[in-house]
Short mmCIF file of C-alpha atoms in Angstrom, two decimals:
data_model
loop_
_atom_site.label_atom_id
_atom_site.label_comp_id
_atom_site.label_asym_id
_atom_site.label_seq_id
_atom_site.Cartn_x
_atom_site.Cartn_y
_atom_site.Cartn_z
CA UNK A 1 0.00 0.00 0.00
CA UNK A 2 1.11 3.52 -0.69
CA UNK A 3 1.93 5.15 2.60
CA UNK A 4 -0.88 7.54 3.50
CA UNK A 5 -0.01 8.48 7.04
CA UNK A 6 2.76 10.32 8.87
CA UNK A 7 5.42 8.67 10.94
CA UNK A 8 6.52 9.88 14.34
CA UNK A 9 10.32 9.53 14.34
CA UNK A 10 12.17 9.26 17.60
CA UNK A 11 12.93 12.98 17.67
CA UNK A 12 9.80 14.27 15.96
CA UNK A 13 7.14 16.31 17.64
CA UNK A 14 3.54 15.90 16.55
CA UNK A 15 3.02 19.63 16.51
CA UNK A 16 5.67 19.85 13.79
CA UNK A 17 4.02 17.32 11.50
CA UNK A 18 2.27 18.98 8.57
CA UNK A 19 -1.49 18.56 9.06
CA UNK A 20 -2.12 19.64 5.46
CA UNK A 21 0.21 17.03 3.96
CA UNK A 22 -1.10 14.38 1.57
CA UNK A 23 1.47 11.60 1.79
CA UNK A 24 1.14 8.98 -0.89
CA UNK A 25 -1.40 10.99 -2.87
CA UNK A 26 -0.88 12.70 -6.20
CA UNK A 27 -3.86 14.45 -7.67
CA UNK A 28 -6.59 16.68 -6.34
CA UNK A 29 -9.58 16.37 -4.10
CA UNK A 30 -12.02 15.22 -6.75
CA UNK A 31 -9.91 12.23 -7.74
CA UNK A 32 -9.39 11.30 -4.08
CA UNK A 33 -13.12 11.36 -3.42
CA UNK A 34 -13.74 9.18 -6.43
CA UNK A 35 -11.11 6.69 -5.36
CA UNK A 36 -12.57 6.70 -1.83
CA UNK A 37 -15.95 5.77 -3.30
CA UNK A 38 -14.33 2.94 -5.22
CA UNK A 39 -12.63 1.71 -2.07
CA UNK A 40 -15.96 1.82 -0.25
CA UNK A 41 -17.30 -0.79 -2.65
CA UNK A 42 -14.36 -2.99 -1.68
CA UNK A 43 -15.04 -2.27 1.98
CA UNK A 44 -18.66 -3.38 1.60
CA UNK A 45 -17.61 -6.69 0.05
CA UNK A 46 -14.94 -7.34 2.64
CA UNK A 47 -17.28 -6.48 5.49
CA UNK A 48 -19.90 -8.89 4.18
CA UNK A 49 -17.31 -11.67 4.15
CA UNK A 50 -16.09 -10.74 7.64
CA UNK A 51 -19.67 -10.98 8.88
CA UNK A 52 -20.32 -14.28 7.08
CA UNK A 53 -17.05 -15.78 8.29
CA UNK A 54 -17.90 -14.79 11.88
CA UNK A 55 -14.40 -15.52 13.17
CA UNK A 56 -12.22 -12.39 13.10
CA UNK A 57 -12.93 -9.02 14.70
CA UNK A 58 -11.88 -5.50 13.76
CA UNK A 59 -11.46 -2.63 16.20
CA UNK A 60 -10.93 0.87 14.82
CA UNK A 61 -9.85 3.52 17.34
CA UNK A 62 -10.40 7.16 16.38
CA UNK A 63 -8.75 9.92 18.36
CA UNK A 64 -8.37 13.60 17.57
CA UNK A 65 -8.55 17.05 19.06
CA UNK A 66 -12.04 18.61 19.16
CA UNK A 67 -13.22 19.31 15.58
CA UNK A 68 -10.53 16.91 14.34
CA UNK A 69 -13.11 15.02 12.30
CA UNK A 70 -13.96 11.86 14.21
CA UNK A 71 -17.69 12.09 13.52
CA UNK A 72 -17.13 13.16 9.92
CA UNK A 73 -14.74 10.29 9.25
CA UNK A 74 -17.24 7.80 10.59
CA UNK A 75 -20.01 9.30 8.48
CA UNK A 76 -17.98 9.49 5.30
CA UNK A 77 -16.01 6.27 5.51
CA UNK A 78 -18.55 3.93 7.07
CA UNK A 79 -21.90 5.14 5.74
CA UNK A 80 -23.09 2.47 3.37
CA UNK A 81 -21.64 -0.40 5.38
CA UNK A 82 -24.34 -2.86 6.39
CA UNK A 83 -25.45 -1.70 9.87
CA UNK A 84 -25.80 -5.36 10.88
CA UNK A 85 -22.04 -5.74 11.07
CA UNK A 86 -20.80 -2.41 12.37
CA UNK A 87 -21.12 -0.58 15.66
CA UNK A 88 -19.90 2.78 16.90
CA UNK A 89 -18.97 3.07 20.58
CA UNK A 90 -18.79 6.64 21.83
CA UNK A 91 -16.70 7.40 24.87
CA UNK A 92 -17.88 10.63 26.43
CA UNK A 93 -17.49 11.90 29.94
CA UNK A 94 -17.57 8.75 32.08
CA UNK A 95 -20.69 7.99 34.12
CA UNK A 96 -20.64 7.42 37.88
CA UNK A 97 -20.80 3.69 37.24
CA UNK A 98 -17.90 3.83 34.81
CA UNK A 99 -15.82 5.92 37.19
CA UNK A 100 -16.49 3.35 39.89
CA UNK A 101 -14.50 0.84 37.81
CA UNK A 102 -11.01 0.83 36.32
CA UNK A 103 -10.66 2.95 33.19
CA UNK A 104 -10.43 -0.03 30.80
CA UNK A 105 -13.70 -1.51 32.02
CA UNK A 106 -16.00 0.48 29.77
CA UNK A 107 -13.74 -0.03 26.76
CA UNK A 108 -13.50 -3.76 27.28
CA UNK A 109 -17.29 -4.04 27.51
CA UNK A 110 -17.62 -2.65 24.00
CA UNK A 111 -14.94 -4.42 21.95
CA UNK A 112 -16.13 -6.22 18.81
CA UNK A 113 -17.56 -9.70 18.82
CA UNK A 114 -16.81 -12.21 16.04
CA UNK A 115 -17.57 -10.94 12.54
CA UNK A 116 -18.01 -7.34 13.68
CA UNK A 117 -16.35 -4.01 13.03
CA UNK A 118 -16.46 -1.68 16.02
CA UNK A 119 -15.35 1.93 15.85
CA UNK A 120 -14.27 3.59 19.07
CA UNK A 121 -15.23 7.27 18.76
CA UNK A 122 -12.74 8.37 21.40
CA UNK A 123 -11.57 5.46 23.53
CA UNK A 124 -9.56 4.28 26.51
CA UNK A 125 -6.87 6.68 25.25
CA UNK A 126 -8.81 9.54 26.80
CA UNK A 127 -7.43 8.24 30.09
CA UNK A 128 -3.92 9.25 29.06
CA UNK A 129 -5.04 12.38 27.16
CA UNK A 130 -7.81 14.52 28.64
CA UNK A 131 -7.17 12.93 32.03
CA UNK A 132 -3.48 13.79 31.89
CA UNK A 133 -3.84 17.30 30.49
CA UNK A 134 -6.40 18.23 33.12
CA UNK A 135 -4.47 16.51 35.92
CA UNK A 136 -7.41 14.31 36.89
CA UNK A 137 -5.02 11.68 38.23
CA UNK A 138 -1.36 11.94 39.38
CA UNK A 139 1.40 11.45 36.80
CA UNK A 140 2.43 8.05 38.17
CA UNK A 141 -1.11 6.86 37.59
CA UNK A 142 -1.46 7.91 33.95
CA UNK A 143 2.11 7.00 33.13
CA UNK A 144 1.75 3.34 34.06
CA UNK A 145 -1.39 3.15 31.93
CA UNK A 146 0.65 2.93 28.73
CA UNK A 147 1.75 -0.53 29.82
CA UNK A 148 -1.81 -1.53 30.74
CA UNK A 149 -3.01 -0.41 27.33
CA UNK A 150 -0.27 -2.30 25.49
CA UNK A 151 -1.10 -5.42 27.49
CA UNK A 152 -4.85 -5.02 26.95
CA UNK A 153 -4.48 -4.55 23.22
CA UNK A 154 -2.04 -7.44 22.86
CA UNK A 155 -4.54 -9.70 24.58
CA UNK A 156 -7.28 -8.58 22.19
CA UNK A 157 -5.02 -9.24 19.20
CA UNK A 158 -3.98 -12.65 20.53
CA UNK A 159 -7.65 -13.53 20.84
CA UNK A 160 -8.50 -12.66 17.25
CA UNK A 161 -9.01 -8.89 17.00
CA UNK A 162 -7.30 -6.69 14.45
CA UNK A 163 -6.69 -3.20 15.84
CA UNK A 164 -6.18 -0.02 13.81
CA UNK A 165 -5.62 3.23 15.69
CA UNK A 166 -6.01 6.55 13.93
CA UNK A 167 -4.94 9.93 15.21
CA UNK A 168 -6.58 12.56 12.99
CA UNK A 169 -4.08 15.38 12.99
CA UNK A 170 -5.27 18.96 12.51
CA UNK A 171 -3.32 22.04 13.45
CA UNK A 172 -4.26 24.91 15.71
CA UNK A 173 -5.31 27.23 12.89
CA UNK A 174 -7.56 24.62 11.39
CA UNK A 175 -9.25 24.08 14.73
CA UNK A 176 -9.85 27.79 15.09
CA UNK A 177 -11.56 27.89 11.71
CA UNK A 178 -13.70 24.87 12.47
CA UNK A 179 -14.75 26.13 15.91
CA UNK A 180 -15.55 29.54 14.42
CA UNK A 181 -17.64 27.87 11.72
CA UNK A 182 -19.71 26.21 14.44
CA UNK A 183 -20.49 29.67 15.75
CA UNK A 184 -21.02 31.36 12.40
CA UNK A 185 -23.23 28.71 10.77
CA UNK A 186 -26.55 28.31 12.64
CA UNK A 187 -26.94 24.69 11.49
CA UNK A 188 -23.65 23.91 13.26
CA UNK A 189 -24.35 25.77 16.52
CA UNK A 190 -25.44 22.58 18.24
CA UNK A 191 -21.94 21.16 17.83
CA UNK A 192 -20.34 24.06 19.69
CA UNK A 193 -19.37 23.51 23.30
CA UNK A 194 -17.79 26.33 25.25
CA UNK A 195 -15.77 23.72 27.09
CA UNK A 196 -13.87 23.14 23.83
CA UNK A 197 -12.39 26.64 24.13
CA UNK A 198 -11.01 25.76 27.55
CA UNK A 199 -9.34 22.67 26.13
CA UNK A 200 -8.06 24.64 23.14
CA UNK A 201 -5.97 26.79 25.47
CA UNK A 202 -4.16 23.61 26.45
CA UNK A 203 -3.23 22.79 22.85
CA UNK A 204 0.48 22.27 23.48
CA UNK A 205 -0.19 20.02 26.46
CA UNK A 206 -2.50 17.92 24.31
CA UNK A 207 0.09 17.63 21.55
CA UNK A 208 2.60 16.36 24.07
CA UNK A 209 0.06 13.93 25.51
CA UNK A 210 -0.79 12.57 22.05
CA UNK A 211 2.88 12.30 21.21
CA UNK A 212 3.68 10.27 24.31
CA UNK A 213 0.57 8.12 23.98
CA UNK A 214 1.32 7.28 20.36
CA UNK A 215 4.99 6.62 21.00
CA UNK A 216 4.30 4.43 24.01
CA UNK A 217 1.50 2.36 22.52
CA UNK A 218 2.47 2.08 18.86
CA UNK A 219 3.14 -1.63 18.48
CA UNK A 220 3.40 -4.01 15.54
CA UNK A 221 0.15 -5.66 16.52
CA UNK A 222 -1.78 -2.44 17.27
CA UNK A 223 -0.25 0.34 15.20
CA UNK A 224 -1.06 4.04 15.23
CA UNK A 225 -1.64 5.88 11.97
CA UNK A 226 -1.15 9.64 12.10
CA UNK A 227 -3.49 10.99 9.44
CA UNK A 228 -3.01 14.59 8.27
CA UNK A 229 -6.60 15.75 8.59
CA UNK A 230 -6.78 19.41 7.64
CA UNK A 231 -8.02 18.26 4.23
CA UNK A 232 -11.08 16.15 4.77
CA UNK A 233 -10.88 14.48 1.36
CA UNK A 234 -7.36 13.29 2.14
CA UNK A 235 -8.29 12.15 5.62
CA UNK A 236 -11.21 10.09 4.31
CA UNK A 237 -9.12 8.56 1.55
CA UNK A 238 -6.27 7.71 3.91
CA UNK A 239 -8.46 6.08 6.56
CA UNK A 240 -10.38 4.19 3.90
CA UNK A 241 -7.17 2.98 2.23
CA UNK A 242 -5.67 1.69 5.46
CA UNK A 243 -8.94 0.03 6.41
CA UNK A 244 -9.42 -1.74 3.10
CA UNK A 245 -5.79 -2.81 3.11
CA UNK A 246 -6.13 -4.27 6.61
CA UNK A 247 -9.36 -6.08 5.80
CA UNK A 248 -7.77 -7.42 2.64
CA UNK A 249 -4.93 -8.86 4.71
CA UNK A 250 -7.44 -10.34 7.16
CA UNK A 251 -8.88 -12.02 4.05
CA UNK A 252 -12.19 -13.17 5.53
CA UNK A 253 -13.78 -16.14 3.78
CA UNK A 254 -17.30 -17.39 3.42
CA UNK A 255 -17.40 -20.42 5.71
CA UNK A 256 -17.50 -23.83 4.08
CA UNK A 257 -20.81 -25.53 4.82
CA UNK A 258 -20.56 -28.52 7.16
CA UNK A 259 -23.27 -30.24 5.16
CA UNK A 260 -23.71 -31.17 1.51
CA UNK A 261 -25.93 -28.45 0.01
CA UNK A 262 -26.78 -30.66 -2.95
CA UNK A 263 -28.20 -33.38 -0.71
CA UNK A 264 -30.97 -31.24 0.78
CA UNK A 265 -34.29 -30.33 -0.82
CA UNK A 266 -36.52 -27.90 0.97
CA UNK A 267 -40.07 -29.27 1.13
CA UNK B 1 -49.41 8.64 4.46
CA UNK B 2 -50.65 6.13 1.97
CA UNK B 3 -51.28 2.89 3.82
CA UNK B 4 -48.45 0.48 3.01
CA UNK B 5 -49.13 -2.31 5.44
CA UNK B 6 -51.79 -4.95 6.06
CA UNK B 7 -54.28 -4.83 8.86
CA UNK B 8 -55.20 -7.79 11.04
CA UNK B 9 -58.95 -7.59 11.50
CA UNK B 10 -60.58 -9.28 14.43
CA UNK B 11 -61.42 -12.38 12.42
CA UNK B 12 -58.42 -12.40 10.08
CA UNK B 13 -55.68 -14.98 10.13
CA UNK B 14 -52.16 -13.92 9.24
CA UNK B 15 -51.71 -16.95 7.03
CA UNK B 16 -54.56 -15.65 4.86
CA UNK B 17 -53.01 -12.22 4.32
CA UNK B 18 -51.49 -11.88 0.86
CA UNK B 19 -47.71 -11.71 1.26
CA UNK B 20 -47.34 -10.55 -2.34
CA UNK B 21 -49.70 -7.60 -1.94
CA UNK B 22 -48.50 -4.04 -2.47
CA UNK B 23 -51.02 -1.93 -0.53
CA UNK B 24 -50.81 1.75 -1.28
CA UNK B 25 -48.44 1.29 -4.20
CA UNK B 26 -49.20 1.76 -7.87
CA UNK B 27 -46.36 1.22 -10.28
CA UNK B 28 -43.60 -1.29 -10.64
CA UNK B 29 -40.46 -2.25 -8.81
CA UNK B 30 -38.19 0.27 -10.50
CA UNK B 31 -40.30 3.23 -9.47
CA UNK B 32 -40.55 1.92 -5.90
CA UNK B 33 -36.78 1.55 -5.64
CA UNK B 34 -36.33 5.07 -6.91
CA UNK B 35 -38.82 6.45 -4.43
CA UNK B 36 -37.13 4.48 -1.65
CA UNK B 37 -33.84 6.15 -2.54
CA UNK B 38 -35.51 9.53 -2.38
CA UNK B 39 -37.00 8.72 1.00
CA UNK B 40 -33.56 7.67 2.21
CA UNK B 41 -32.32 11.20 1.64
CA UNK B 42 -35.14 12.40 3.88
CA UNK B 43 -34.25 9.74 6.43
CA UNK B 44 -30.63 10.95 6.50
CA UNK B 45 -31.70 14.52 7.18
CA UNK B 46 -34.19 13.52 9.87
CA UNK B 47 -31.68 11.24 11.54
CA UNK B 48 -29.12 14.03 11.67
CA UNK B 49 -31.63 16.28 13.40
CA UNK B 50 -32.63 13.50 15.82
CA UNK B 51 -28.98 13.07 16.72
CA UNK B 52 -28.38 16.81 17.09
CA UNK B 53 -31.53 17.27 19.15
CA UNK B 54 -30.47 14.45 21.49
CA UNK B 55 -33.87 14.23 23.17
CA UNK B 56 -36.11 11.66 21.48
CA UNK B 57 -35.37 7.99 20.82
CA UNK B 58 -36.55 5.61 18.11
CA UNK B 59 -36.86 1.86 18.51
CA UNK B 60 -37.56 -0.26 15.42
CA UNK B 61 -38.51 -3.88 16.05
CA UNK B 62 -38.12 -6.32 13.16
CA UNK B 63 -39.67 -9.76 13.33
CA UNK B 64 -40.18 -12.34 10.62
CA UNK B 65 -39.97 -16.02 9.85
CA UNK B 66 -36.50 -17.28 8.82
CA UNK B 67 -35.58 -15.79 5.42
CA UNK B 68 -38.30 -13.17 5.94
CA UNK B 69 -35.82 -10.40 5.17
CA UNK B 70 -34.79 -8.87 8.49
CA UNK B 71 -31.12 -8.59 7.52
CA UNK B 72 -31.94 -7.43 4.03
CA UNK B 73 -34.31 -4.74 5.25
CA UNK B 74 -31.67 -3.40 7.61
CA UNK B 75 -29.08 -3.39 4.84
CA UNK B 76 -31.31 -1.76 2.25
CA UNK B 77 -33.21 0.72 4.40
CA UNK B 78 -30.53 1.81 6.84
CA UNK B 79 -27.30 1.65 4.84
CA UNK B 80 -26.20 5.23 4.35
CA UNK B 81 -27.46 6.41 7.71
CA UNK B 82 -24.64 7.91 9.77
CA UNK B 83 -23.34 5.00 11.88
CA UNK B 84 -22.86 7.43 14.77
CA UNK B 85 -26.58 7.56 15.37
CA UNK B 86 -27.81 4.05 14.64
CA UNK B 87 -27.31 0.69 16.26
CA UNK B 88 -28.51 -2.82 15.47
CA UNK B 89 -29.20 -5.16 18.38
CA UNK B 90 -29.38 -8.81 17.37
CA UNK B 91 -31.26 -11.21 19.58
CA UNK B 92 -30.04 -14.73 18.94
CA UNK B 93 -30.23 -17.78 21.11
CA UNK B 94 -29.96 -16.41 24.67
CA UNK B 95 -26.69 -16.89 26.56
CA UNK B 96 -26.48 -18.55 29.97
CA UNK B 97 -26.28 -15.12 31.56
CA UNK B 98 -29.35 -13.92 29.67
CA UNK B 99 -31.30 -17.05 30.57
CA UNK B 100 -30.40 -16.44 34.21
CA UNK B 101 -32.49 -13.24 34.05
CA UNK B 102 -36.06 -12.46 33.08
CA UNK B 103 -36.66 -12.44 29.31
CA UNK B 104 -36.98 -8.63 29.08
CA UNK B 105 -33.60 -8.02 30.70
CA UNK B 106 -31.52 -8.33 27.57
CA UNK B 107 -33.94 -6.26 25.54
CA UNK B 108 -34.08 -3.47 28.10
CA UNK B 109 -30.29 -3.29 28.20
CA UNK B 110 -30.22 -2.44 24.51
CA UNK B 111 -32.99 0.13 24.02
CA UNK B 112 -31.97 3.42 22.39
CA UNK B 113 -30.47 6.31 24.29
CA UNK B 114 -31.37 9.94 23.49
CA UNK B 115 -30.84 10.89 19.84
CA UNK B 116 -30.40 7.30 18.69
CA UNK B 117 -32.16 4.89 16.38
CA UNK B 118 -31.91 1.28 17.50
CA UNK B 119 -33.09 -1.62 15.38
CA UNK B 120 -33.99 -4.83 17.14
CA UNK B 121 -33.13 -7.66 14.73
CA UNK B 122 -35.46 -10.12 16.44
CA UNK B 123 -36.43 -8.97 19.90
CA UNK B 124 -38.23 -9.73 23.15
CA UNK B 125 -41.03 -11.05 20.93
CA UNK B 126 -39.05 -14.25 20.43
CA UNK B 127 -40.19 -15.08 23.98
CA UNK B 128 -43.77 -15.40 22.78
CA UNK B 129 -42.85 -16.87 19.39
CA UNK B 130 -40.03 -19.41 19.19
CA UNK B 131 -40.41 -20.04 22.92
CA UNK B 132 -44.11 -20.75 22.56
CA UNK B 133 -43.92 -22.83 19.40
CA UNK B 134 -41.20 -25.03 20.84
CA UNK B 135 -42.90 -25.27 24.25
CA UNK B 136 -39.87 -23.95 26.09
CA UNK B 137 -42.12 -22.60 28.83
CA UNK B 138 -45.70 -23.54 29.87
CA UNK B 139 -48.61 -21.74 28.22
CA UNK B 140 -49.49 -19.77 31.33
CA UNK B 141 -45.97 -18.35 31.31
CA UNK B 142 -45.87 -17.12 27.71
CA UNK B 143 -49.49 -16.01 27.79
CA UNK B 144 -48.99 -13.52 30.62
CA UNK B 145 -45.99 -12.08 28.77
CA UNK B 146 -48.24 -10.12 26.41
CA UNK B 147 -49.20 -7.91 29.33
CA UNK B 148 -45.56 -7.54 30.42
CA UNK B 149 -44.61 -6.49 26.93
CA UNK B 150 -47.42 -3.97 26.66
CA UNK B 151 -46.41 -2.51 30.03
CA UNK B 152 -42.72 -2.44 29.12
CA UNK B 153 -43.34 -0.73 25.81
CA UNK B 154 -45.75 1.81 27.32
CA UNK B 155 -43.09 2.74 29.86
CA UNK B 156 -40.53 3.24 27.08
CA UNK B 157 -42.97 5.42 25.15
CA UNK B 158 -43.86 7.44 28.26
CA UNK B 159 -40.17 8.07 28.77
CA UNK B 160 -39.56 9.42 25.28
CA UNK B 161 -39.14 6.49 22.90
CA UNK B 162 -41.06 6.10 19.66
CA UNK B 163 -41.64 2.42 18.85
CA UNK B 164 -42.35 0.96 15.42
CA UNK B 165 -42.85 -2.80 15.15
CA UNK B 166 -42.64 -4.53 11.79
CA UNK B 167 -43.68 -8.05 10.98
CA UNK B 168 -42.24 -8.92 7.57
CA UNK B 169 -44.79 -11.28 6.12
CA UNK B 170 -43.70 -13.93 3.62
CA UNK B 171 -45.64 -17.05 2.76
CA UNK B 172 -44.61 -20.66 2.91
CA UNK B 173 -43.82 -20.95 -0.79
CA UNK B 174 -41.60 -17.90 -0.68
CA UNK B 175 -39.69 -19.32 2.25
CA UNK B 176 -39.13 -22.58 0.39
CA UNK B 177 -37.65 -20.70 -2.55
CA UNK B 178 -35.41 -18.59 -0.35
CA UNK B 179 -34.16 -21.54 1.69
CA UNK B 180 -33.53 -23.49 -1.49
CA UNK B 181 -31.57 -20.55 -2.92
CA UNK B 182 -29.32 -20.68 0.13
CA UNK B 183 -28.51 -24.26 -0.81
CA UNK B 184 -28.22 -23.74 -4.55
CA UNK B 185 -26.08 -20.60 -4.54
CA UNK B 186 -22.63 -21.25 -3.00
CA UNK B 187 -22.27 -17.61 -1.91
CA UNK B 188 -25.40 -18.04 0.20
CA UNK B 189 -24.54 -21.41 1.76
CA UNK B 190 -23.28 -19.72 4.93
CA UNK B 191 -26.77 -18.42 5.63
CA UNK B 192 -28.30 -21.88 5.62
CA UNK B 193 -29.02 -23.51 8.94
CA UNK B 194 -30.50 -26.98 9.03
CA UNK B 195 -32.36 -25.93 12.16
CA UNK B 196 -34.45 -23.62 9.94
CA UNK B 197 -35.98 -26.71 8.30
CA UNK B 198 -37.12 -27.96 11.70
CA UNK B 199 -38.82 -24.66 12.40
CA UNK B 200 -40.32 -24.59 8.91
CA UNK B 201 -42.30 -27.72 9.73
CA UNK B 202 -43.99 -25.72 12.46
CA UNK B 203 -45.13 -23.01 10.05
CA UNK B 204 -48.78 -23.04 11.10
CA UNK B 205 -47.88 -22.86 14.76
CA UNK B 206 -45.68 -19.86 14.05
CA UNK B 207 -48.43 -18.10 12.13
CA UNK B 208 -50.74 -18.56 15.09
CA UNK B 209 -48.07 -17.32 17.47
CA UNK B 210 -47.42 -14.22 15.37
CA UNK B 211 -51.14 -13.60 15.06
CA UNK B 212 -51.70 -13.71 18.81
CA UNK B 213 -48.58 -11.67 19.56
CA UNK B 214 -49.54 -8.94 17.13
CA UNK B 215 -53.14 -8.86 18.26
CA UNK B 216 -52.23 -8.75 21.94
CA UNK B 217 -49.49 -6.14 21.70
CA UNK B 218 -50.69 -3.84 18.92
CA UNK B 219 -51.31 -0.58 20.77
CA UNK B 220 -51.72 3.03 19.74
CA UNK B 221 -48.37 3.89 21.25
CA UNK B 222 -46.45 0.89 19.93
CA UNK B 223 -48.18 -0.27 16.75
CA UNK B 224 -47.45 -3.30 14.61
CA UNK B 225 -47.12 -2.95 10.85
CA UNK B 226 -47.67 -6.13 8.86
CA UNK B 227 -45.53 -5.66 5.76
CA UNK B 228 -46.16 -7.97 2.79
CA UNK B 229 -42.59 -9.02 2.14
CA UNK B 230 -42.54 -11.49 -0.73
CA UNK B 231 -41.51 -8.59 -2.96
CA UNK B 232 -38.36 -7.07 -1.52
CA UNK B 233 -38.76 -3.77 -3.33
CA UNK B 234 -42.19 -3.30 -1.80
CA UNK B 235 -41.00 -4.34 1.66
CA UNK B 236 -38.15 -1.82 1.56
CA UNK B 237 -40.39 0.95 0.29
CA UNK B 238 -43.06 0.25 2.90
CA UNK B 239 -40.68 0.12 5.85
CA UNK B 240 -38.89 3.23 4.63
CA UNK B 241 -42.17 5.10 4.16
CA UNK B 242 -43.45 4.30 7.64
CA UNK B 243 -40.09 5.18 9.15
CA UNK B 244 -39.79 8.54 7.39
CA UNK B 245 -43.38 9.34 8.25
CA UNK B 246 -42.80 8.56 11.93
CA UNK B 247 -39.58 10.57 12.09
CA UNK B 248 -41.34 13.44 10.37
CA UNK B 249 -44.01 13.39 13.07
CA UNK B 250 -41.33 13.26 15.77
CA UNK B 251 -40.07 16.44 14.06
CA UNK B 252 -36.63 16.62 15.71
CA UNK B 253 -35.09 20.10 15.86
CA UNK B 254 -31.58 21.40 16.06
CA UNK B 255 -31.26 22.58 19.64
CA UNK B 256 -31.19 26.30 20.23
CA UNK B 257 -27.80 27.35 21.59
CA UNK B 258 -27.83 28.46 25.24
CA UNK B 259 -25.21 31.08 24.39
CA UNK B 260 -24.99 33.93 21.88
CA UNK B 261 -22.93 32.58 18.97
CA UNK B 262 -22.21 36.10 17.75
CA UNK B 263 -20.61 37.09 21.05
CA UNK B 264 -17.79 34.54 20.87
CA UNK B 265 -14.61 34.76 18.82
CA UNK B 266 -12.30 31.78 18.76
CA UNK B 267 -8.72 32.90 19.43
#
């Protein structure tokens, strides 16, 4: 596959990665959208086989700053997939019941079952991101969570789940424009949350938190993809490409019948 | 709305209702498919507003005989809806944990939250259908469940859920053809389950069970729609029509901001 994500080298800082880049893509937006539509047809076929096979599982983790495009990516990449075989799990502010458990509890409860694709819209990573930036737990607590998360994800992979983790990377200017648009366009007002402005002031802290989280939990079995996401058409194409590539490698198969279809006549 | 379902009169038997009928529709399959696509655009807009409003809930119950088209209806009616706001709950053979609770427990756990559409692919109705036909509990047990179900659904409606219940009605000949197709077409073999043939022999018992269930639990607040489903294009159009009509009556609105959007500038 052509590389369509950014790599975080040992000395790189996320804030220095170009959020408007289009790695692996030559050509404009229109061609990317068309190719994304073509890939969606492949996705639909692969998903049907995954569902029929009912053996493997796919977990897609989406993380981003506010306005980074998590909802939009889900709408644009996954609309059209048979709702029977796909589920979105949203991780908002934890409930009392969730807070009364360890932080992985609510994530574990929502991982995919056989044959399913589950998309985590935010995830257990919030517990080393928003929780860290806002000092909701001491450093020693969030710091040891990287190891928990690696262990948790390795277990899921060992037990038959493929994990793809996407960080949708926008820059500070892009976020300003998108937040302002939520104020300026009445049909988008409902998406605006004043709390987002508070978090925006902590931009640099978030970049550092993402950087550490990605570095510490990027593994061969559960890799992170840093998707430049200022350009929505590129973001959609990149996520779709990685997804279709991964499903292709999973290579789900229609199960062989354990009976002889030719020997049965329905009366 | 033009009526696009069948009505079960006091003396009617479900088995006598014409599963190939197309009530309320004049014109062929092609025109119906086109109109269904147009209605889907309306559905997408209404669903977005339901999600934004985050106040009302919609529960769609799908029941049918094997091969009746539950999966196909979900695929064809709901594909394209933003996966963020829709969820399918499948009710298969109950697990040990589910059997250790009352029969409504697993259904209640999966009802929609605010702003969401949830589709029950099978449902709590299995506990007065398959359970009755196969004598898994005594008659006095399944018979009193009608009242439980009415009470349960009324509570959901009182608390802000709209409920639409669809029985997809095929006839015995149509089921034979569809089961046979699952044997004859290799790509469909995976859908074939020999157990379905056992249930097929109990066709008349199932019709009676559906008839009683629909009659006993058809209420103003949680109505049943009997959809003639031999013709898939009609089934899809009818379900889509009823759905769009119901969402239109729910009339979800973008919430009014509780701040003055013009007074805020994003820095």
